[in-house]
Amino acid sequence: MRTPSVATPGAELNPGADLVPRGRTLPPLAIGALVAAAVFLATLTIPAVVAGGMGLALGGRVMPRVSVAGVEVGALTAAEAEARLRELLPDVATGELTMTLDGESTAVPYAVLGRDHDYEALVAAAMAVGRSGDPLADGRDRLATLAFGTSLPDQLAVDPTLLDRFVVDTATAAFVPPHDAEVIVNPDGTYAIANPAEGRRMEPDQIRQAVLAAVLAQDVANPVIELTTEAVPFTVTREAAAEVAAAARAMQAAPLVLADGNDRFEIAPATITPAIGFGTTPEGYGVTIDRTVLGDAIATLAPSIERAAVDASFVWGSAGPTGVNAAVEGRSLNVPATVSAIVTGLEQRGRGIEVPSVALAGSAIDPGLTTAYATEILPSLVRISTWTTWYVPAAGNGWGANISIPARDLDNMLIMPGEDFDFWRDIGPVTFERGYSYGGAIIDGRSTGDQAIGGGICSTSTTIFNTALRAGLQMGDRANHYYYIDRYPMGLDATVFATDTYSQSMTFTNDTTSPLIIRSYASPGMVRFDLWGLPLNRTVTFSSPVTWNHTYGRDTVEYTSALPPGASRRVEYIHNGFSVSVTRTVTDGATGAVLHTNEYVSHYQTVNGVVEIGR
């Protein structure tokens, strides 16, 4: 059996610790170290325990003994705290501030700005007490709040939308735009100068900062803010405007001439003045020139400026051409380019440069037949073809006028290579003023004596048709008469007529490489056309007319009270009907190649003769 050990007298066994002899005292420094260690352990342990325990106990509530602006909200939820603050905090929307702007004072009620307590920020601050996220710090704050309480200050706010509106309205009302000096046009057309004036403005941010500082201050009743606008300088001085007016006067001080060679076209100051105005230019304030106004004015001059080209023509003797009348170059007007030239000239005048004229902008139009070419071909011109129609002057053809007038219209007409001849287009208007009268026409299968102005003109169209036909040219439109008229070649007549809705013309084309000239000769009872040009070396042949489908007319009698009893007169002659075909062949004289083959088929109708007898 083991004998128990015995402790040394005066000593105490403490397993796991240093042995201190019984009856001995610790030194003072050792005692202090033990106390400090105990306090340190307490500061680490007790707040952490308190923080954790109270956090679990309070959940989403404000720490006890927390007040906001004197209102107790401890142990309340966020919603309960906001409701209590709204109930107990004093009204801060009542009252006003005084705003002085450039010495003029205006009362601004707080309600206009939406001033109120910032409940969201106040509740957030209350909920944040003891909830920083640092356990030791939160423990100390919670213990301190439990012991002494925590009082939070009030916070104010304004409605941002209402504040923005107030700032914008105030800045807008404070803005006074500057006025530049400008040129004024007096009723009499003279110029005067309007003096400049500075503007005023207020920066919106300056207004905002001053209002917020006054409205959010809690210790100032009825605050006053003083604002001062800043000057906005004008740009155009009186001296600069006076220079602009002087430039405008110089622009219209004298006429401006449009020059084109020896031709001169004057633009009067009265035409320039309406185009001159004042405003912003690339160089600043200056004279503006309205191009549209100038363009309209120049367009009115176009008839006197523009001219058609005139072809060279030939001087004729009894045997043919003997000389050349010179061609005249045509001219077109380029209105936009001319306006640009005028504007440049006026601007130079405004800078003190003397500009009496500017170049007219346009394009030269070359004549179809130049003087040089006409002179070159003059010795070689020959008569290529001719045709004559004989007729009896009578009322039915205006006693020859309805035939001679269009013939004279075509005299000396030039047809350049590739150009077309069109009878209705190329003769002048068929009007009484030009000497035409009513004449004969075939209407609804009957001859009439006074139903158509220009009646009888078909003698002219048929004659020029046969002239071109025999020259071997390329032929176009052609139509035969209703019935055969024996003064025309069988199957080779060419009627023309025109109504309000339809027209029948006669056409041909100059398919040669040189110009053709029409010569006409007309006198009562005769019309003749000659075609002149360079030798064509074309052979033209016609087949003999082939006829068929013959029908025969007969005489009829009609009684009328328009004649004395027994008296008679013939109002329609007998015209036998038939169809006929004639073929024209044109060959090249050098190669024998066929250039044109034309078969002309005509269907002439039967017309019964009519004799009227009085009853």
Tab-separated table of N, CA and C in Angstrom, residues 10 18 40 72 102 170 172 262 281 310 358 406 413 430 440 516 567 573 589 593:
chain	number	residue	atom	x	y	z
A	10	GLY	N	2.473	24.824	5.479
A	10	GLY	CA	2.405	26.225	5.016
A	10	GLY	C	2.242	26.347	3.527
A	18	ASP	N	1.267	27.828	-10.475
A	18	ASP	CA	2.500	27.943	-9.700
A	18	ASP	C	2.157	27.807	-8.222
A	40	PHE	N	-9.380	43.816	-18.475
A	40	PHE	CA	-9.278	43.626	-19.920
A	40	PHE	C	-10.207	42.533	-20.400
A	72	GLU	N	-39.107	60.470	-28.343
A	72	GLU	CA	-38.627	59.148	-27.988
A	72	GLU	C	-39.127	58.130	-29.023
A	102	ASP	N	-31.214	91.644	-56.949
A	102	ASP	CA	-30.880	92.974	-57.460
A	102	ASP	C	-31.676	94.048	-56.728
A	170	THR	N	-37.069	81.247	-61.293
A	170	THR	CA	-36.345	82.437	-60.819
A	170	THR	C	-35.263	82.853	-61.809
A	172	THR	N	-35.200	82.206	-64.984
A	172	THR	CA	-35.850	82.701	-66.205
A	172	THR	C	-36.333	84.130	-66.022
A	262	ASN	N	-20.544	93.248	-125.792
A	262	ASN	CA	-21.000	94.625	-125.967
A	262	ASN	C	-22.393	94.867	-125.403
A	281	THR	N	-24.312	86.941	-90.398
A	281	THR	CA	-23.567	86.434	-91.550
A	281	THR	C	-22.385	85.618	-91.011
A	310	VAL	N	-29.789	82.283	-134.411
A	310	VAL	CA	-30.331	82.495	-135.756
A	310	VAL	C	-29.374	81.846	-136.748
A	358	VAL	N	-20.831	93.539	-113.463
A	358	VAL	CA	-20.413	92.150	-113.265
A	358	VAL	C	-20.751	91.390	-114.546
A	406	PRO	N	-49.605	79.913	-145.727
A	406	PRO	CA	-48.698	78.879	-145.186
A	406	PRO	C	-47.479	78.643	-146.066
A	413	MET	N	-37.095	78.174	-144.980
A	413	MET	CA	-36.958	77.310	-143.808
A	413	MET	C	-35.771	76.380	-143.988
A	430	VAL	N	-53.014	79.506	-137.793
A	430	VAL	CA	-54.080	79.666	-138.794
A	430	VAL	C	-55.183	80.488	-138.141
A	440	GLY	N	-63.287	75.841	-148.140
A	440	GLY	CA	-63.884	74.537	-148.380
A	440	GLY	C	-63.230	73.458	-147.550
A	516	LEU	N	-30.998	71.313	-145.799
A	516	LEU	CA	-31.957	71.510	-146.889
A	516	LEU	C	-32.632	72.856	-146.667
A	567	ALA	N	-84.824	78.111	-160.254
A	567	ALA	CA	-83.382	78.398	-160.298
A	567	ALA	C	-82.625	77.164	-159.787
A	573	TYR	N	-70.097	68.033	-156.794
A	573	TYR	CA	-69.778	67.394	-158.054
A	573	TYR	C	-69.713	65.876	-157.861
A	589	GLY	N	-27.392	56.650	-155.888
A	589	GLY	CA	-26.859	56.749	-157.234
A	589	GLY	C	-25.484	56.151	-157.378
A	593	ALA	N	-27.874	50.940	-153.937
A	593	ALA	CA	-28.598	50.411	-152.781
A	593	ALA	C	-29.938	51.116	-152.649
